[in-house]
JSON list of C-alpha atoms in Angstrom, two decimals:
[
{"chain": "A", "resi": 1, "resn": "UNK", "atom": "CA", "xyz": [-49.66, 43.38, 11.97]},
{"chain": "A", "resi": 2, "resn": "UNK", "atom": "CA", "xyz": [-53.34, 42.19, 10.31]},
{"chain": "A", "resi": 3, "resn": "UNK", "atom": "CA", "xyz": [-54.43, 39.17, 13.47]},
{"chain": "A", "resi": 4, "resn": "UNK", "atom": "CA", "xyz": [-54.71, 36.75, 10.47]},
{"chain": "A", "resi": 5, "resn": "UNK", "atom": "CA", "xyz": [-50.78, 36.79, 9.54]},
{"chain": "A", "resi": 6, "resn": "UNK", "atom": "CA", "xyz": [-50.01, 36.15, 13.58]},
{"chain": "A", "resi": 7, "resn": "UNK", "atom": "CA", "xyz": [-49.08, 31.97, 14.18]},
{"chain": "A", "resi": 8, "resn": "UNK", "atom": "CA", "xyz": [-51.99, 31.63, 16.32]},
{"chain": "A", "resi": 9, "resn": "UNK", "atom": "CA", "xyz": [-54.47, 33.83, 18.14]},
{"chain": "A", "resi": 10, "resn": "UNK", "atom": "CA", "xyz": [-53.37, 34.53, 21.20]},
{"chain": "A", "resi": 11, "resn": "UNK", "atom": "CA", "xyz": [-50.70, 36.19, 19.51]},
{"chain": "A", "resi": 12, "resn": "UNK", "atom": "CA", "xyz": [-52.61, 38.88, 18.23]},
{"chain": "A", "resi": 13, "resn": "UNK", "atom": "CA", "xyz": [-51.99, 41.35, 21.36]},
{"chain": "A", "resi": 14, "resn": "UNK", "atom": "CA", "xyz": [-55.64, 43.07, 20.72]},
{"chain": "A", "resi": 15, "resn": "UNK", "atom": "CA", "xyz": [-56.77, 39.48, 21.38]},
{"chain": "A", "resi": 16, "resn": "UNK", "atom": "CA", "xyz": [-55.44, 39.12, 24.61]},
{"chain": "A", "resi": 17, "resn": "UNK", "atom": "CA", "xyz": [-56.32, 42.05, 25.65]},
{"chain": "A", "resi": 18, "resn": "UNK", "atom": "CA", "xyz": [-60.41, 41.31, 24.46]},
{"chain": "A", "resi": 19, "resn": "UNK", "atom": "CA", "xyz": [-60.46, 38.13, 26.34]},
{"chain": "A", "resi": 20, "resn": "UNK", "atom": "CA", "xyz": [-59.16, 39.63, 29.50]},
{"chain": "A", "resi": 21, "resn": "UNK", "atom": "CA", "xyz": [-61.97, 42.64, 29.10]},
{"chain": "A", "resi": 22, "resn": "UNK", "atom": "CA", "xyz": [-64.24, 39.85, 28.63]},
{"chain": "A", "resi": 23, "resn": "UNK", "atom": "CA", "xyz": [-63.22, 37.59, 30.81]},
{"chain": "A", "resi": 24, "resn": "UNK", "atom": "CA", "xyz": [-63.42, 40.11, 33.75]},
{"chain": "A", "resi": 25, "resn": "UNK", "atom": "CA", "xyz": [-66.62, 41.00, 32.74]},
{"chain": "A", "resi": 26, "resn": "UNK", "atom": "CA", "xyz": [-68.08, 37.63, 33.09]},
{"chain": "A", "resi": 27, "resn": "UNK", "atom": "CA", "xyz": [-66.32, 37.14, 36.83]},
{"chain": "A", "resi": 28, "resn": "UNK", "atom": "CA", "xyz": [-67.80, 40.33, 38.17]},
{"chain": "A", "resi": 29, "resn": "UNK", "atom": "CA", "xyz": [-71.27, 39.72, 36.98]},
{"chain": "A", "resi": 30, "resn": "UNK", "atom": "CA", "xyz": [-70.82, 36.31, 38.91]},
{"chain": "A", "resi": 31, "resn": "UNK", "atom": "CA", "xyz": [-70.05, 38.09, 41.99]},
{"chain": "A", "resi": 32, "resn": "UNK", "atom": "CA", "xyz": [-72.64, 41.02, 41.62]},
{"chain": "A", "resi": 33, "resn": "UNK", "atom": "CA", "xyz": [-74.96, 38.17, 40.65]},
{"chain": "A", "resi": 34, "resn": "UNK", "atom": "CA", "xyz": [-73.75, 36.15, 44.07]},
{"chain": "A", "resi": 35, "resn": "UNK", "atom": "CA", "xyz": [-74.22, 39.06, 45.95]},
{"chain": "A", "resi": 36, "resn": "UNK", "atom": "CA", "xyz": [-77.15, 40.47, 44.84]},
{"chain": "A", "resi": 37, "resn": "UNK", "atom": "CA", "xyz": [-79.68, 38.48, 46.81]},
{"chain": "A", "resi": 38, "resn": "UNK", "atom": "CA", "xyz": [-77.75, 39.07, 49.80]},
{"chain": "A", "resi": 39, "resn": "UNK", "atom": "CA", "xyz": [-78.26, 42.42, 49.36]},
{"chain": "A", "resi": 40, "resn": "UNK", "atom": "CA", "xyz": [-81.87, 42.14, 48.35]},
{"chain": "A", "resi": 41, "resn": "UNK", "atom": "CA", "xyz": [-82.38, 40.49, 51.67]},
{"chain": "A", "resi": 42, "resn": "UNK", "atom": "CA", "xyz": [-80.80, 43.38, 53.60]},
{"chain": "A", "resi": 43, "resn": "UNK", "atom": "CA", "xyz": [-82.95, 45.76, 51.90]},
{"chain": "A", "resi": 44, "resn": "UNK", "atom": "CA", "xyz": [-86.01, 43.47, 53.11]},
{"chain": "A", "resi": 45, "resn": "UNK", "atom": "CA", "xyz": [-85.31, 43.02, 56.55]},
{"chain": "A", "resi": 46, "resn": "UNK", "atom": "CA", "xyz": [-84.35, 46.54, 56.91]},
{"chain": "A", "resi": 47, "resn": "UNK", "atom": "CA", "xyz": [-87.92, 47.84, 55.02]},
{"chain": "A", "resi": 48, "resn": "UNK", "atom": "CA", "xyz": [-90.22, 45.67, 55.40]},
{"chain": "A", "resi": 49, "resn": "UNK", "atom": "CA", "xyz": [-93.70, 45.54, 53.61]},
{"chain": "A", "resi": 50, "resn": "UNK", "atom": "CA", "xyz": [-95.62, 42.82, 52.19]},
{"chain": "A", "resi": 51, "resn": "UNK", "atom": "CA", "xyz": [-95.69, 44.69, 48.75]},
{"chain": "A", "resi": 52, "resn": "UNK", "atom": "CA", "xyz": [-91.63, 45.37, 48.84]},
{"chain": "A", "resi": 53, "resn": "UNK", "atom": "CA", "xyz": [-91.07, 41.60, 49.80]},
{"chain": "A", "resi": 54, "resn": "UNK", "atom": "CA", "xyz": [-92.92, 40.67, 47.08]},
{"chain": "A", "resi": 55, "resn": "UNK", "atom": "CA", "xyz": [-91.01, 42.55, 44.63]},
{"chain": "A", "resi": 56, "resn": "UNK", "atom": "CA", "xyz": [-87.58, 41.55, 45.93]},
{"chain": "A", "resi": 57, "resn": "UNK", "atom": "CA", "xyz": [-88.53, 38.14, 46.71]},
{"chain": "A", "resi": 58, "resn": "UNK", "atom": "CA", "xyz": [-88.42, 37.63, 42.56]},
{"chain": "A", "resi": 59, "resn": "UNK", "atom": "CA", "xyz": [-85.35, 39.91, 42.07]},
{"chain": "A", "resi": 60, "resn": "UNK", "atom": "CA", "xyz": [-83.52, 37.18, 44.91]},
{"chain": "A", "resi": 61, "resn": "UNK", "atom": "CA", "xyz": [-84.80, 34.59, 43.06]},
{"chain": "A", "resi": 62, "resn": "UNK", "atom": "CA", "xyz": [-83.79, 35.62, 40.01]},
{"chain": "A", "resi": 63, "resn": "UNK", "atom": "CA", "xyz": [-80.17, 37.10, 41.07]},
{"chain": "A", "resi": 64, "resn": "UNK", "atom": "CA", "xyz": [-79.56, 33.21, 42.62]},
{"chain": "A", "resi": 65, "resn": "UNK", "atom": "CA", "xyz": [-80.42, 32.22, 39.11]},
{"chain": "A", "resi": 66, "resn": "UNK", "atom": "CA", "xyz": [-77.91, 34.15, 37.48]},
{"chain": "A", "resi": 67, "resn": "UNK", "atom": "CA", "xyz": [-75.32, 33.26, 39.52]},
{"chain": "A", "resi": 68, "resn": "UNK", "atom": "CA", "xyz": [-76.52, 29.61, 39.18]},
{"chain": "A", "resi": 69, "resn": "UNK", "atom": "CA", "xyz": [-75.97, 29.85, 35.28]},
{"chain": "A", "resi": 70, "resn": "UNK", "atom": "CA", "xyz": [-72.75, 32.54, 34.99]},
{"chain": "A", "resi": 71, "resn": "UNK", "atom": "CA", "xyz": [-69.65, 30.39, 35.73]},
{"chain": "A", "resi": 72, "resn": "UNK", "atom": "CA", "xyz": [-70.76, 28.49, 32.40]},
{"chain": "A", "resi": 73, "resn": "UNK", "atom": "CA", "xyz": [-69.62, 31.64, 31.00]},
{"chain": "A", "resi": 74, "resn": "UNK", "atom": "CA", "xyz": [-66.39, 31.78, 32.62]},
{"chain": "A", "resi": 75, "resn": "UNK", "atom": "CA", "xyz": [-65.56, 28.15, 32.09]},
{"chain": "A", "resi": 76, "resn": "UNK", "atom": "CA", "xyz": [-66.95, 28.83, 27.92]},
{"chain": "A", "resi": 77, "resn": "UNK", "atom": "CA", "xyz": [-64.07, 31.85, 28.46]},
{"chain": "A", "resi": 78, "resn": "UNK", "atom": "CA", "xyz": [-61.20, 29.94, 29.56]},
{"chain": "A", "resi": 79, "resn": "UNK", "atom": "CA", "xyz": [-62.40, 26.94, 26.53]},
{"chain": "A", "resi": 80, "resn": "UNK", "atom": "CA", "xyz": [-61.84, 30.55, 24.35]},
{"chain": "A", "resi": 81, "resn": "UNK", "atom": "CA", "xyz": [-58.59, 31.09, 25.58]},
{"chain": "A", "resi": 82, "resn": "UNK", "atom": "CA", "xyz": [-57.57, 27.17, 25.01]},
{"chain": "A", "resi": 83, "resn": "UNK", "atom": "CA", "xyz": [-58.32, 27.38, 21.13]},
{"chain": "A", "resi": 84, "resn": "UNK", "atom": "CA", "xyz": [-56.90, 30.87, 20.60]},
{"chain": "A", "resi": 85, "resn": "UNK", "atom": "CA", "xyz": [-53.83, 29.77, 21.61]},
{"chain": "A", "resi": 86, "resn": "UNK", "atom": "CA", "xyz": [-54.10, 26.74, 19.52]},
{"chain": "A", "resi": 87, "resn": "UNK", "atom": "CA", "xyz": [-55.14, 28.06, 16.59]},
{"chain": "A", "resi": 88, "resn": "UNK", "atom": "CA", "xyz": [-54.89, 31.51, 14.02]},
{"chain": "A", "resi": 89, "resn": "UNK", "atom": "CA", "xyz": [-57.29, 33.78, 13.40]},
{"chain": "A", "resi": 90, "resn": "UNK", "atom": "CA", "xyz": [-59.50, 33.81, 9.38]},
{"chain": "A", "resi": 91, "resn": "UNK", "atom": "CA", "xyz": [-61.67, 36.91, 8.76]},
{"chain": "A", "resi": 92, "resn": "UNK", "atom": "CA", "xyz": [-63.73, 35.94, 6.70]},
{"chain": "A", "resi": 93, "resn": "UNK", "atom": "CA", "xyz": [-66.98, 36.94, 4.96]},
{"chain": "A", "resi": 94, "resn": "UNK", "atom": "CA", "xyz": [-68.63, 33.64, 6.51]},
{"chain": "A", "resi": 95, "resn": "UNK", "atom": "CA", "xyz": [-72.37, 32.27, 4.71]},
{"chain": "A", "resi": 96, "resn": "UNK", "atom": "CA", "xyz": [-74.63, 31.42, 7.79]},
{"chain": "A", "resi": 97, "resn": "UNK", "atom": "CA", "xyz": [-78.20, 30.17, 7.86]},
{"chain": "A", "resi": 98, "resn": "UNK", "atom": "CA", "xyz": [-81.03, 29.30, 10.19]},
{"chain": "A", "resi": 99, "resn": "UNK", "atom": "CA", "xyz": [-82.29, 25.41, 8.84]},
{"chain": "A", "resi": 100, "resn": "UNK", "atom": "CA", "xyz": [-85.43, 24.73, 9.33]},
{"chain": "A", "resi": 101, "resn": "UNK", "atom": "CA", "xyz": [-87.27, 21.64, 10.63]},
{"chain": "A", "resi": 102, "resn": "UNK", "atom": "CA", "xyz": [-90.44, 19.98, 8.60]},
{"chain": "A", "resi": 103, "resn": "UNK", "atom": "CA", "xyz": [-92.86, 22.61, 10.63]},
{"chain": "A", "resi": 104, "resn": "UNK", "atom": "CA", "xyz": [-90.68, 25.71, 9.99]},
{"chain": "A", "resi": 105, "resn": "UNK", "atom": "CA", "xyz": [-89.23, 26.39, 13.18]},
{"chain": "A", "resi": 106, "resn": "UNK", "atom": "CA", "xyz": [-85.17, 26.78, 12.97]},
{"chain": "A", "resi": 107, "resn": "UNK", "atom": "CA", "xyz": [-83.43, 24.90, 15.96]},
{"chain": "A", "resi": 108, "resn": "UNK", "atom": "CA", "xyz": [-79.68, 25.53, 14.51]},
{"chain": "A", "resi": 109, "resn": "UNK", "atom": "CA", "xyz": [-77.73, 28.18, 13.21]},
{"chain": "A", "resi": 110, "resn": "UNK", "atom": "CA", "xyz": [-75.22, 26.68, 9.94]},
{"chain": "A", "resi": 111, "resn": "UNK", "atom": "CA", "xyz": [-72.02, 28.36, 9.31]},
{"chain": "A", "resi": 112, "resn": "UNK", "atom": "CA", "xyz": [-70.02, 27.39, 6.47]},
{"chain": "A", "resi": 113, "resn": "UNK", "atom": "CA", "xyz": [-66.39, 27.48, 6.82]},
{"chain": "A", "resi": 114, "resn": "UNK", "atom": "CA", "xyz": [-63.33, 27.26, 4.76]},
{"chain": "A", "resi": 115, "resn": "UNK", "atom": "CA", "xyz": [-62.66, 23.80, 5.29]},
{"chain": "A", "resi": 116, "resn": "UNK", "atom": "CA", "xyz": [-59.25, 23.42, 6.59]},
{"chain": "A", "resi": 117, "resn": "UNK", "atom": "CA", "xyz": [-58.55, 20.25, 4.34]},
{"chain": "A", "resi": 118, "resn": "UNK", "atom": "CA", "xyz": [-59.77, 21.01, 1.24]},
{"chain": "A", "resi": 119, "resn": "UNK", "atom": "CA", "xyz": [-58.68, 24.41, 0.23]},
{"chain": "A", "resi": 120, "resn": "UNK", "atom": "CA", "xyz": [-61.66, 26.19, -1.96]},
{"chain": "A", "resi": 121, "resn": "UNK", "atom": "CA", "xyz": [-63.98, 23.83, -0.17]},
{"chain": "A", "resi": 122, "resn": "UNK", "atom": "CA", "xyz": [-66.37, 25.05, 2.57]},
{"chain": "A", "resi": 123, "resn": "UNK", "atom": "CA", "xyz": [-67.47, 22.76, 5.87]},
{"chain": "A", "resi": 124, "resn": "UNK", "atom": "CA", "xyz": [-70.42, 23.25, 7.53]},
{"chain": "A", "resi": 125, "resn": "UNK", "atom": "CA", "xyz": [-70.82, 24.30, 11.04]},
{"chain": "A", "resi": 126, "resn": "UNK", "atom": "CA", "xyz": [-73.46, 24.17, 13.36]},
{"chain": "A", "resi": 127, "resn": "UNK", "atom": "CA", "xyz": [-74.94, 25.59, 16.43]},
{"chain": "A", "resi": 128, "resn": "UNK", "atom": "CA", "xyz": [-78.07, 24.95, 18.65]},
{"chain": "A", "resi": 129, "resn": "UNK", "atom": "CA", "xyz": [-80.07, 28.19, 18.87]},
{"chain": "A", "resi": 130, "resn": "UNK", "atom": "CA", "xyz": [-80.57, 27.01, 22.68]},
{"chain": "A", "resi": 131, "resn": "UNK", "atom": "CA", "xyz": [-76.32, 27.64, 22.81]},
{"chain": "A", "resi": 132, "resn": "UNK", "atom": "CA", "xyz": [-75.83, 31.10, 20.88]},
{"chain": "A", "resi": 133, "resn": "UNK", "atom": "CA", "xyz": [-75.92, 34.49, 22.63]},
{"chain": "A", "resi": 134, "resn": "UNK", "atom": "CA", "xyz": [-78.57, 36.60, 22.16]},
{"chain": "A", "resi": 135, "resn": "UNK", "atom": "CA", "xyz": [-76.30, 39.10, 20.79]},
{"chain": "A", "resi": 136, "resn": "UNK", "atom": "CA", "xyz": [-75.84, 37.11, 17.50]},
{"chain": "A", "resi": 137, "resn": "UNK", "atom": "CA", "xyz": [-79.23, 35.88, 17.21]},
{"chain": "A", "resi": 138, "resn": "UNK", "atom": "CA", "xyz": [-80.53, 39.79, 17.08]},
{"chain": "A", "resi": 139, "resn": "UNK", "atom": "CA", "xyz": [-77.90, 40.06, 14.00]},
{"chain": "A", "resi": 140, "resn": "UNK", "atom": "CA", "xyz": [-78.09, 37.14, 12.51]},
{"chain": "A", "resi": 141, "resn": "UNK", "atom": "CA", "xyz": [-81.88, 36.58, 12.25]},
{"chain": "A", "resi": 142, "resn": "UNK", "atom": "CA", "xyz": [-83.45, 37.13, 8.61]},
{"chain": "A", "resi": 143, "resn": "UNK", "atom": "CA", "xyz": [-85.44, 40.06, 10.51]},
{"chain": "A", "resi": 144, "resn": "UNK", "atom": "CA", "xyz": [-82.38, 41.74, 11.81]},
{"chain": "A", "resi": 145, "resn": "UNK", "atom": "CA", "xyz": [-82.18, 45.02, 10.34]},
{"chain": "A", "resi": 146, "resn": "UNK", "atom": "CA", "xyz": [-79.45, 46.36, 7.53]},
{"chain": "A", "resi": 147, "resn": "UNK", "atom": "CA", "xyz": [-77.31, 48.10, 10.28]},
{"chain": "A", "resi": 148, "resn": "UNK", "atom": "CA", "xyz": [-77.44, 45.36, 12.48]},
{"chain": "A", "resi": 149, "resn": "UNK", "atom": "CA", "xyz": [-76.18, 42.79, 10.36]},
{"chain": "A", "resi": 150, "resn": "UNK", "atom": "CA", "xyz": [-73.68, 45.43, 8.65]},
{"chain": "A", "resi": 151, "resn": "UNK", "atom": "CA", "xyz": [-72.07, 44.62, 12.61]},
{"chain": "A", "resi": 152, "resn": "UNK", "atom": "CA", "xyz": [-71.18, 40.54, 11.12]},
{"chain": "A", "resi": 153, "resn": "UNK", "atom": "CA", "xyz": [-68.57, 41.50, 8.55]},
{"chain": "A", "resi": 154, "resn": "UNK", "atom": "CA", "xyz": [-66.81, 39.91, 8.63]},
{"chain": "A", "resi": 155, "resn": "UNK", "atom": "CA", "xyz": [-67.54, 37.65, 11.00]},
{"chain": "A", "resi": 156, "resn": "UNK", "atom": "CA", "xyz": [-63.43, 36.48, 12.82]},
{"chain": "A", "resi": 157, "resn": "UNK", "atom": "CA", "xyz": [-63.54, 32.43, 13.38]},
{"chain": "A", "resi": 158, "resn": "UNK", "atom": "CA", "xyz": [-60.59, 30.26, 14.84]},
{"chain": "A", "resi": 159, "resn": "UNK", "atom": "CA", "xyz": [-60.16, 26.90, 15.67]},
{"chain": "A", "resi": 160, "resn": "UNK", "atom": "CA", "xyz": [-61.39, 23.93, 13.72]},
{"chain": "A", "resi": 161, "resn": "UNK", "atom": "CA", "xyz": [-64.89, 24.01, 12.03]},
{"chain": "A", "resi": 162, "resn": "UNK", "atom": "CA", "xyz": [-64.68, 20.03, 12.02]},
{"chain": "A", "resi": 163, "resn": "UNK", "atom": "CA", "xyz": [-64.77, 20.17, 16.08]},
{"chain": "A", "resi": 164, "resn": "UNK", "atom": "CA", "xyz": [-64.81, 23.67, 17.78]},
{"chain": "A", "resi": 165, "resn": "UNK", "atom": "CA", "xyz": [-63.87, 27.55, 16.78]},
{"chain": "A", "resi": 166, "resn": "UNK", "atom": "CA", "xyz": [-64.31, 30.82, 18.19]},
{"chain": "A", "resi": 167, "resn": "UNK", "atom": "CA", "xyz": [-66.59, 33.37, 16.29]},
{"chain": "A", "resi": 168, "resn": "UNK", "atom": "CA", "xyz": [-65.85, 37.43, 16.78]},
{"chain": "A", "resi": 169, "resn": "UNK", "atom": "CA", "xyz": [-66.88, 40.49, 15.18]},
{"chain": "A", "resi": 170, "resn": "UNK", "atom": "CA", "xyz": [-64.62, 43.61, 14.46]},
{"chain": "A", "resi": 171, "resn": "UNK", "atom": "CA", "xyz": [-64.58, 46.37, 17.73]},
{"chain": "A", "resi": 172, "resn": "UNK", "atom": "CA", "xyz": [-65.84, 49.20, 16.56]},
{"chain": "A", "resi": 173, "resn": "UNK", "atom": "CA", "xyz": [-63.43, 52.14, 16.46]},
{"chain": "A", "resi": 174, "resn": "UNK", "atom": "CA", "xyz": [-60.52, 49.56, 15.51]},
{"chain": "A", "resi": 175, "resn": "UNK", "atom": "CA", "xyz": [-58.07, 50.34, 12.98]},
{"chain": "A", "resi": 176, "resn": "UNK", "atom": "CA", "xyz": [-58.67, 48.47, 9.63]},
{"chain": "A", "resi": 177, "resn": "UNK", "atom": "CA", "xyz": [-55.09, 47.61, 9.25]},
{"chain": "A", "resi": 178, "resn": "UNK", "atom": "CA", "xyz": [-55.22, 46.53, 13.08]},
{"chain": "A", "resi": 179, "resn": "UNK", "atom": "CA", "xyz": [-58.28, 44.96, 13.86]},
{"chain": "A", "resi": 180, "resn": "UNK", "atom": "CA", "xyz": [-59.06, 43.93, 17.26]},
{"chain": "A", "resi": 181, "resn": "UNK", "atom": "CA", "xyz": [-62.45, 41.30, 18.11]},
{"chain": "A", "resi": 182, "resn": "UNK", "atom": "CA", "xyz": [-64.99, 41.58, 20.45]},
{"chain": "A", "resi": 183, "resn": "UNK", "atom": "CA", "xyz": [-68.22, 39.54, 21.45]},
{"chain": "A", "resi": 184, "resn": "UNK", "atom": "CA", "xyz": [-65.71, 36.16, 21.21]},
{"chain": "A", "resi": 185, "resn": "UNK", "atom": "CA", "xyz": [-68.47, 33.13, 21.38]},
{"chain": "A", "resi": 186, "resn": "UNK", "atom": "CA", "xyz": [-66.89, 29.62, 21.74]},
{"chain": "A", "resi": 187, "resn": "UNK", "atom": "CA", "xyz": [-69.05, 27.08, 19.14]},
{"chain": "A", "resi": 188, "resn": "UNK", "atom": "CA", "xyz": [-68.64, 23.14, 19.37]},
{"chain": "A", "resi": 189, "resn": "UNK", "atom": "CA", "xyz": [-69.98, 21.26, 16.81]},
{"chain": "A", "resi": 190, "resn": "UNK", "atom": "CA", "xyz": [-73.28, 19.79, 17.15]},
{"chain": "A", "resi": 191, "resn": "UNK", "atom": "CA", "xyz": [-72.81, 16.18, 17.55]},
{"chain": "A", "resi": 192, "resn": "UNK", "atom": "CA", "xyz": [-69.79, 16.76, 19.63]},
{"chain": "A", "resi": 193, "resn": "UNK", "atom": "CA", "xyz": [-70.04, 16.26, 23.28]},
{"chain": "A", "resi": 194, "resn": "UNK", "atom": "CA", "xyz": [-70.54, 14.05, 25.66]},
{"chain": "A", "resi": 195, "resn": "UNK", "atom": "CA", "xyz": [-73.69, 12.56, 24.91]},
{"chain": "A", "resi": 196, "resn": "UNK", "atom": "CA", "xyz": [-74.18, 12.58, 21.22]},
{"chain": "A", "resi": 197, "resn": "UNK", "atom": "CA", "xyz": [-71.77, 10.40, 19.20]},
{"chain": "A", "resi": 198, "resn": "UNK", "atom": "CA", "xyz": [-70.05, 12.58, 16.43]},
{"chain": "A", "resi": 199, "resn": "UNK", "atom": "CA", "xyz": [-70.99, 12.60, 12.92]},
{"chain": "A", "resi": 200, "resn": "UNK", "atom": "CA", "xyz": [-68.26, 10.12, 10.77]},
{"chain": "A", "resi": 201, "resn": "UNK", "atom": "CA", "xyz": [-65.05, 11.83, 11.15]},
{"chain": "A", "resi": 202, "resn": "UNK", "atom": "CA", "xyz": [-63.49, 9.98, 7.95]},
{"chain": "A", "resi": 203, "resn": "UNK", "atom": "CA", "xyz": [-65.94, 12.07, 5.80]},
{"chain": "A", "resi": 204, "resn": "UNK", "atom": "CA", "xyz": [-64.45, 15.30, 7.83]},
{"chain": "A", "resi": 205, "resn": "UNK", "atom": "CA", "xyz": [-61.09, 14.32, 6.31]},
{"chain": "A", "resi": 206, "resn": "UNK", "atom": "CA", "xyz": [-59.02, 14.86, 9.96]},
{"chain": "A", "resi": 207, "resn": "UNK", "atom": "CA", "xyz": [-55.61, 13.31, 10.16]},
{"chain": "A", "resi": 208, "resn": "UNK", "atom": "CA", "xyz": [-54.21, 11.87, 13.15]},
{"chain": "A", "resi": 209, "resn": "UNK", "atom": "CA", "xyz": [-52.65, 15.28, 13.58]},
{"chain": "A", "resi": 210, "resn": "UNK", "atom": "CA", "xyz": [-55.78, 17.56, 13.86]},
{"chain": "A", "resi": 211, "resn": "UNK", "atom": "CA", "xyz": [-57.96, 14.82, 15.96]},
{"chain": "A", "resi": 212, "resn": "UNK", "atom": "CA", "xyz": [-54.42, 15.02, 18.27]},
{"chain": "A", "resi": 213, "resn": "UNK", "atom": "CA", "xyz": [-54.35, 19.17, 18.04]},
{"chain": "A", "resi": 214, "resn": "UNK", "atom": "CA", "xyz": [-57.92, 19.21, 18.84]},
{"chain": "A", "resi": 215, "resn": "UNK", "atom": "CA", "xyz": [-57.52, 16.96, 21.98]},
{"chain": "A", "resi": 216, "resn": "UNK", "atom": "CA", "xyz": [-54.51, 18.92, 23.11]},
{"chain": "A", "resi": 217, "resn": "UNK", "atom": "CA", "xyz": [-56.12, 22.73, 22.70]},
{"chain": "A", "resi": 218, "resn": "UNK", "atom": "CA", "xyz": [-59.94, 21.92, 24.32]},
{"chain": "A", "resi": 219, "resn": "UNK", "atom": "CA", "xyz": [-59.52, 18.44, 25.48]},
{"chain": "A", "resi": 220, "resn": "UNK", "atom": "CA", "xyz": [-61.79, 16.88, 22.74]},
{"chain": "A", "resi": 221, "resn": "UNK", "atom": "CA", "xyz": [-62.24, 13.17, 23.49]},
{"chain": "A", "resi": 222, "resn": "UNK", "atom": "CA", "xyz": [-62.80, 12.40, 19.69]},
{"chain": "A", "resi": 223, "resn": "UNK", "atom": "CA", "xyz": [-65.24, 10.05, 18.25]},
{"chain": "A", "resi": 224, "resn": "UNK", "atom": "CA", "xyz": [-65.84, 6.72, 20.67]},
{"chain": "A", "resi": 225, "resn": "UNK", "atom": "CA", "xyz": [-65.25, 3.59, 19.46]}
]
């Protein structure tokens, strides 16, 4: 069955079994990441030279970074696995675009969305650049090459567009009447977190309901009073 026609997401068996993949991926690069200066060190102590320590000396350092910044994967991965469950899958041929500020630099990436209110209406999403994988950026840049970009369509989203979604692309190799995702990348809404007040949900148009099905899949705390 096409992932679109399942209730919600995690459904979609391919789905499940994309998160896992990725999932697992992320935890063992924490570990080999953990581990790797460890290792380093052993390889120091045991051969010694003051060009060798060097060397390693910025591969430890740079290992204990990764490991610093890789559970923020894992926790973005189990977020994934909250609004997949929550919501159902759309594959569709999504407009994005880089904004620019006054001097020409783009900070955000803008996605617009079917908006989930006002059928034939889009909503538009964004992203900080700071926040998106390099993956995307490489394909979604106005320099990415034809072949490159051909990998976006169409781009998978779930969730909410007014809060949170998921973005995917199609795995290669997948049947077209039985897609499966890959590269899942978990998007909040600029404006929503913690410490930036959200944009006037009134003009999103979000009933009771979604602001309560949006707390319940990712624990959104809504706009404060």
């Amino acid at each position: 069955m096409h992932p679109a026609n399942y209730p919600t997401a995690w459904e979609h068996p391919p789905t499940r079994r994309a998160w896992a993949k990725q999932t697992t991926i992320s935890v063992l690069a924490f570990i080999g990441w953990f581990l790797s200066p460890w290792c380093l060190l052993i390889l120091l102590l045991a051969f010694y030279s003051l060009a060798l320590s060097i060397f390693i000396i910025i591969l430890m350092g740079y290992g204990a970074y990764r490991a610093k910044i890789q559970p923020a994967q894992i926790l973005a991965n189990v977020r994934i696995r909250r609004v997949l469950r929550a919501y159902p899958w759309r594959l569709d041929d999504i407009p994005y675009s880089f904004p620019t500020l006054p001097g020409g630099t783009p900070t955000k990436l803008c996605l617009k969305i079917p908006h989930p209110a006002q059928p034939g209406e889009t909503f538009l999403m964004y992203q900080h650049l700071r926040d998106l994988h390099t993956w995307w950026t490489r394909r979604m840049g106005p320099r990415a090459k034809p072949e490159l970009k051909a990998q976006l369509k169409p781009i998978w989203f779930v969730g909410d567009p007014r809060f949170f979604g998921v973005i995917a692309v199609t795995k290669p190799g997948s049947a077209p009447e039985t897609p499966a995702p890959k590269r899942m990348h978990l998007i909040v809404q600029v404006g929503e977190t913690k410490q930036t007040a959200p944009i006037d949900v009134n003009s999103w148009q979000a009933s009771p309901e979604d602001l309560a099905h949006a707390r319940q899949a990712i624990g959104w705390r809504g706009p404060r009073g």
